[in-house]
mmCIF file of C-alpha atoms in Angstrom:
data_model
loop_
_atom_site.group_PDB
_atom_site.id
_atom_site.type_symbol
_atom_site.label_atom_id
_atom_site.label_comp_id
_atom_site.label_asym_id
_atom_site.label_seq_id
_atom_site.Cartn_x
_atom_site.Cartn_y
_atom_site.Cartn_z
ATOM 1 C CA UNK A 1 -16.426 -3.229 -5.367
ATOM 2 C CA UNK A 2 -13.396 -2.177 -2.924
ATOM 3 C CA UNK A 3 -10.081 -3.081 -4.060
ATOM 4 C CA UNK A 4 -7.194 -4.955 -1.582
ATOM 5 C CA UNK A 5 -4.012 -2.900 -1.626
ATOM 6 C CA UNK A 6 -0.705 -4.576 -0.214
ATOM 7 C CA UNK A 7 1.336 -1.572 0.194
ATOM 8 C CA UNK A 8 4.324 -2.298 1.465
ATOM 9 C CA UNK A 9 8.035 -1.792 2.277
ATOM 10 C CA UNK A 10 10.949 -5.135 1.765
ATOM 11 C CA UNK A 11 14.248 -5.662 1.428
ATOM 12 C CA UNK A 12 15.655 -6.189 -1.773
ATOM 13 C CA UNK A 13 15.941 -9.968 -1.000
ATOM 14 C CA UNK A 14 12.382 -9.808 -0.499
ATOM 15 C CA UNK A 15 12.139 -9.354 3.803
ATOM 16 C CA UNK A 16 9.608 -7.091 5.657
ATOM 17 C CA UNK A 17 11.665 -7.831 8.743
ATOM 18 C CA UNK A 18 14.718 -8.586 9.732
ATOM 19 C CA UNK A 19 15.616 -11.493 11.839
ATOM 20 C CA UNK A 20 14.545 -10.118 15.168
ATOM 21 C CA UNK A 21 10.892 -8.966 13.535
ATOM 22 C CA UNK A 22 12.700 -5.319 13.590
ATOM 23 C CA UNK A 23 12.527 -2.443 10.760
ATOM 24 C CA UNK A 24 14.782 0.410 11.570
ATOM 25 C CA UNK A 25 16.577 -0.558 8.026
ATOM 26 C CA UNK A 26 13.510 1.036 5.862
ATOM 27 C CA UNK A 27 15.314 3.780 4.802
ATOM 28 C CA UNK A 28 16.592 5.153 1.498
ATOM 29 C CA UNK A 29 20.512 4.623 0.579
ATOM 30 C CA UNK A 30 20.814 8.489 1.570
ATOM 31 C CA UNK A 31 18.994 9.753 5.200
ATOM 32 C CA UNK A 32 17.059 12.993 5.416
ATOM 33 C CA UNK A 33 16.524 12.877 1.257
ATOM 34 C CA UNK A 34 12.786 14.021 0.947
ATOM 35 C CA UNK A 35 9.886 10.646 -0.113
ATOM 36 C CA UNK A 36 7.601 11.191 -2.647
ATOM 37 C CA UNK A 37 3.907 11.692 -0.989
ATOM 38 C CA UNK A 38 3.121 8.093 -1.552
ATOM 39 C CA UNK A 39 1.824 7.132 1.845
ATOM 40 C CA UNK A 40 -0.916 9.964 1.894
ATOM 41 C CA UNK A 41 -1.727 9.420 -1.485
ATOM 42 C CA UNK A 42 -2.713 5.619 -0.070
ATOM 43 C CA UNK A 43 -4.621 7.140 3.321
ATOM 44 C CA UNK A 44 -6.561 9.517 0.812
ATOM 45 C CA UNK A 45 -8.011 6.363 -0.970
ATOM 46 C CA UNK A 46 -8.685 3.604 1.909
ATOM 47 C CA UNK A 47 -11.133 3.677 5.074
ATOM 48 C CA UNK A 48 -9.958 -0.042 6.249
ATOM 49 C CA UNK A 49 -6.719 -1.190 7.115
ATOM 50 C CA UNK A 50 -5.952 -5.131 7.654
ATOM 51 C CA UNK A 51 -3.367 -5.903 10.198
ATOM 52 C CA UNK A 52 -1.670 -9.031 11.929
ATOM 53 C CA UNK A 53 -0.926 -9.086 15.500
ATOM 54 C CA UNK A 54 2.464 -8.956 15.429
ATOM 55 C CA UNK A 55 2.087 -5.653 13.033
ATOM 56 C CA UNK A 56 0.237 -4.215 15.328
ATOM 57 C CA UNK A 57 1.996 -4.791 18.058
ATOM 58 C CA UNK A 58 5.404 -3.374 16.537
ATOM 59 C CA UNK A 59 3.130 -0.104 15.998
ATOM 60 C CA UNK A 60 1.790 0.739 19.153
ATOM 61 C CA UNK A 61 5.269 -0.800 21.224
ATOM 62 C CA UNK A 62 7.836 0.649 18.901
ATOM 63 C CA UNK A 63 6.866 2.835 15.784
ATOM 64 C CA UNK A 64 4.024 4.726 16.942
ATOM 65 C CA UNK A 65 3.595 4.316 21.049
ATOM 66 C CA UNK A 66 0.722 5.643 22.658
ATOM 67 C CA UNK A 67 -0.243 7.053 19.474
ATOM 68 C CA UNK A 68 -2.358 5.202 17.128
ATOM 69 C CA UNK A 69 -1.547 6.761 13.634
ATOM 70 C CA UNK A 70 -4.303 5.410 11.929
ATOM 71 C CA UNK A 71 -7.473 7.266 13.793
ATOM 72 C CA UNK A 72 -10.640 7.831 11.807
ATOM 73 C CA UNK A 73 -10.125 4.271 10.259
ATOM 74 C CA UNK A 74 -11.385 0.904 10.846
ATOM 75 C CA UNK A 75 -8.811 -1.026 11.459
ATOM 76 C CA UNK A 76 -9.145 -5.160 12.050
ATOM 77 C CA UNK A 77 -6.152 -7.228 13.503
ATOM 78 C CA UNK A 78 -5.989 -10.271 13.006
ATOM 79 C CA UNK A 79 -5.162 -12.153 15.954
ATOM 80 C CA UNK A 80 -5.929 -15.346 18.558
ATOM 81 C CA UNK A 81 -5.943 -13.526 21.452
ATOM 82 C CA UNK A 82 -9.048 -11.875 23.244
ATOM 83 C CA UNK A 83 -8.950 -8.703 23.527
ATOM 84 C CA UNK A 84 -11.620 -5.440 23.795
ATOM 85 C CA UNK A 85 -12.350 -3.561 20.464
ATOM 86 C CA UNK A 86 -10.507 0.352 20.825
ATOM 87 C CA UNK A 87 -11.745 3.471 19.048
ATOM 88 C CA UNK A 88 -11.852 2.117 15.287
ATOM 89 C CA UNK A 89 -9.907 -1.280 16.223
ATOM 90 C CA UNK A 90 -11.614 -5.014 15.604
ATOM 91 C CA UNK A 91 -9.460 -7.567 16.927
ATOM 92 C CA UNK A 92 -10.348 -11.003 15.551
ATOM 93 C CA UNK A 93 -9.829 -14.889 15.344
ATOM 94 C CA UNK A 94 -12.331 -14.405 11.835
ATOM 95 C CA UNK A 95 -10.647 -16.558 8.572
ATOM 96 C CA UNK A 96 -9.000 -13.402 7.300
ATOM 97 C CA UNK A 97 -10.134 -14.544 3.777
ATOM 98 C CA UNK A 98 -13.774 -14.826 4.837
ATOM 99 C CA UNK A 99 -13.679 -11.467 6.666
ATOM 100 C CA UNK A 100 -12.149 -9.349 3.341
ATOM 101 C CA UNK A 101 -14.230 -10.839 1.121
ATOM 102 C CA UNK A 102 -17.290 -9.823 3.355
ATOM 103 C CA UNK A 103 -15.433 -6.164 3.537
ATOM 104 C CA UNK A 104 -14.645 -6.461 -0.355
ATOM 105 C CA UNK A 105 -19.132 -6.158 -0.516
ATOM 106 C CA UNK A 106 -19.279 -3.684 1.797
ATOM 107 C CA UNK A 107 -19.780 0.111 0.397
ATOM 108 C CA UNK A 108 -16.639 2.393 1.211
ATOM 109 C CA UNK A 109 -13.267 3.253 -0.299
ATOM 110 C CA UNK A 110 -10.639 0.570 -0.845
ATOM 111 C CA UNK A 111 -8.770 -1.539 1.914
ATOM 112 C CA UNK A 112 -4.974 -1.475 2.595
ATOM 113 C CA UNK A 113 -3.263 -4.448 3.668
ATOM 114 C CA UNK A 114 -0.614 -3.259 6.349
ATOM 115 C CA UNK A 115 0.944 -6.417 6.975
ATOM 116 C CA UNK A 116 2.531 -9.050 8.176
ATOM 117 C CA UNK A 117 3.473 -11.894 6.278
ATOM 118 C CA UNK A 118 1.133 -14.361 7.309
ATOM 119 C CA UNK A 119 -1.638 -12.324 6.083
ATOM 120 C CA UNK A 120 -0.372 -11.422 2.906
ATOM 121 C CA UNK A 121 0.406 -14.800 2.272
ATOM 122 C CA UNK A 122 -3.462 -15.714 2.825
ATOM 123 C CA UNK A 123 -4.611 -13.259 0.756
ATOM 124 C CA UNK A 124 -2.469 -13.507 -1.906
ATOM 125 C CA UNK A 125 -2.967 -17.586 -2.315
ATOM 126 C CA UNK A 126 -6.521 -16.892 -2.197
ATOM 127 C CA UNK A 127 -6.385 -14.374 -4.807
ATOM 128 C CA UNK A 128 -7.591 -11.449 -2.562
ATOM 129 C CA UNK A 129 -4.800 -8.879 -3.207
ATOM 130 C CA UNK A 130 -6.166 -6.329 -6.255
ATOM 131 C CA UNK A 131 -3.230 -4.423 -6.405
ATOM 132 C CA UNK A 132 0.530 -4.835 -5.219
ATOM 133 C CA UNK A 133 2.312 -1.459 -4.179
ATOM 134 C CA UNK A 134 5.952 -2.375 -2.899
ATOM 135 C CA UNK A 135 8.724 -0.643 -2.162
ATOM 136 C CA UNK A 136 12.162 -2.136 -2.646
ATOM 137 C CA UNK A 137 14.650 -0.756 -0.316
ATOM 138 C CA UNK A 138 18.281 -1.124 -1.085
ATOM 139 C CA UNK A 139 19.155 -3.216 1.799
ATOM 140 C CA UNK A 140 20.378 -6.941 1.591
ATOM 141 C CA UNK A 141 19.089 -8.498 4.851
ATOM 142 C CA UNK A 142 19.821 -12.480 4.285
ATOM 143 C CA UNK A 143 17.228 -13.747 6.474
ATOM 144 C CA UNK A 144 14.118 -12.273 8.398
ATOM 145 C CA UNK A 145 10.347 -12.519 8.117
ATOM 146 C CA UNK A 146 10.070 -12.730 4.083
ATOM 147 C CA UNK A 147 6.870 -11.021 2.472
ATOM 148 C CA UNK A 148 5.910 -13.952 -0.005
ATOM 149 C CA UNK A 149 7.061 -17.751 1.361
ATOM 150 C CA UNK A 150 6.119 -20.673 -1.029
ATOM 151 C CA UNK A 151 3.324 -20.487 -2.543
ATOM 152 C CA UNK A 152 0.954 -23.248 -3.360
ATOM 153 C CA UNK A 153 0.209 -21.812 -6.398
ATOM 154 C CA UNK A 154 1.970 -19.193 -9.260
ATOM 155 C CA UNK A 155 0.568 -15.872 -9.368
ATOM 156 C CA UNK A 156 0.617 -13.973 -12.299
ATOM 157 C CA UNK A 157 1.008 -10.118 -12.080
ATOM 158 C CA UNK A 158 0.761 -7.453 -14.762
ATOM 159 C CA UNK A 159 2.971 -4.504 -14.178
ATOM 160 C CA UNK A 160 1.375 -0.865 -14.069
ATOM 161 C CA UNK A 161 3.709 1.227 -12.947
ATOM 162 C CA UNK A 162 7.738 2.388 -11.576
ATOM 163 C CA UNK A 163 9.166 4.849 -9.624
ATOM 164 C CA UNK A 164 12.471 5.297 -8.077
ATOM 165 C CA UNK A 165 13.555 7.604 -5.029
ATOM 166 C CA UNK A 166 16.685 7.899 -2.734
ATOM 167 C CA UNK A 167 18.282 4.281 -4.012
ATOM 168 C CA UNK A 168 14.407 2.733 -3.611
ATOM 169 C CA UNK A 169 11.659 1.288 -6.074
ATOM 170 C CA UNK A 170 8.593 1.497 -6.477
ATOM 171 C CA UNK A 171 6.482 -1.423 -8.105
ATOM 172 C CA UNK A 172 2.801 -1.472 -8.548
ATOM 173 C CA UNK A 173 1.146 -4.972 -10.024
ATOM 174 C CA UNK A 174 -2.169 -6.241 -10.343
ATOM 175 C CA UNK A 175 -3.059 -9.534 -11.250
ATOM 176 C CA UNK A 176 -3.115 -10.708 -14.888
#
């Protein structure tokens, strides 16, 4: 069965955004140090990405305009409004739990969870999150979108790995 991989970057007071929804503060504590290959390690294992609207609406308005960096993928965002599938992009009003768990079935490699918050927060209360790969970046933010709000429910991880680069860390859980 696929796996669900949150991979993902926050603040070290646990934000994926700052308080206007932007990210230009994902960055190591020194600019221009090389990243480990972490990213294309991910894209080597994955055909599906999960995304919220307002995720994918940062990408194609302000990280990645009128270039979709994740071609060759199928891609579902999650979102109320109607709108026409693109090359490799579902848009949908589905229950996000509903959909991965259809996807979960489904032969092909694992999924990545992109973001936002909202849908991480689904899938995490309903279990649906197989692996956690975050990266802590050495930024306080005090406020913002935060990656995990209250949940209804503790959630008990199991550590499997570390790394540390440039001032960041790496963390990798799965549930225990």
């Amino acid at each position: 069965m696929r796996s669900v991989i949150l991979y993902i970057a926050m603040s070290l007071d646990g934000y994926i955004a700052d308080r206007e929804g932007g990210v230009d503060w994902l960055a190591g504590q020194e600019p221009g140090q090389d990243m480990p290959d972490s990213y294309n390690a991910l894209l080597e294992r994955i055909d599906t990405i999960l995304l919220g609207w307002n995720t994918y609406h940062q990408l194609t308005t302000q990280l990645s305009p009128g270039q979709w960096p994740y071609e060759g993928l199928d891609c579902y965002v999650f979102t109320h409004r109607s709108l026409p599938p693109g090359d490799g992009i579902t848009f949908t009003d589905a229950d996000p739990c509903a959909l991965v768990r259809e996807l979960k079935t489904r032969p092909g490699r694992d999924i990545w969870l992109c973001g936002g918050a909202v849908l991480a927060q689904a899938l995490a209360a309903a279990g649906l999150i197989d692996r956690y790969e975050i990266t802590v970046i050495p930024t306080l933010l005090g406020g913002g979108v935060p990656l995990f709000g209250a949940l209804e429910q503790e959630q008990k991880l199991r550590l499997l790995g570390t790394g540390t680069f440039n001032g960041m860390a790496e963390l990798i859980y799965v549930p225990r």
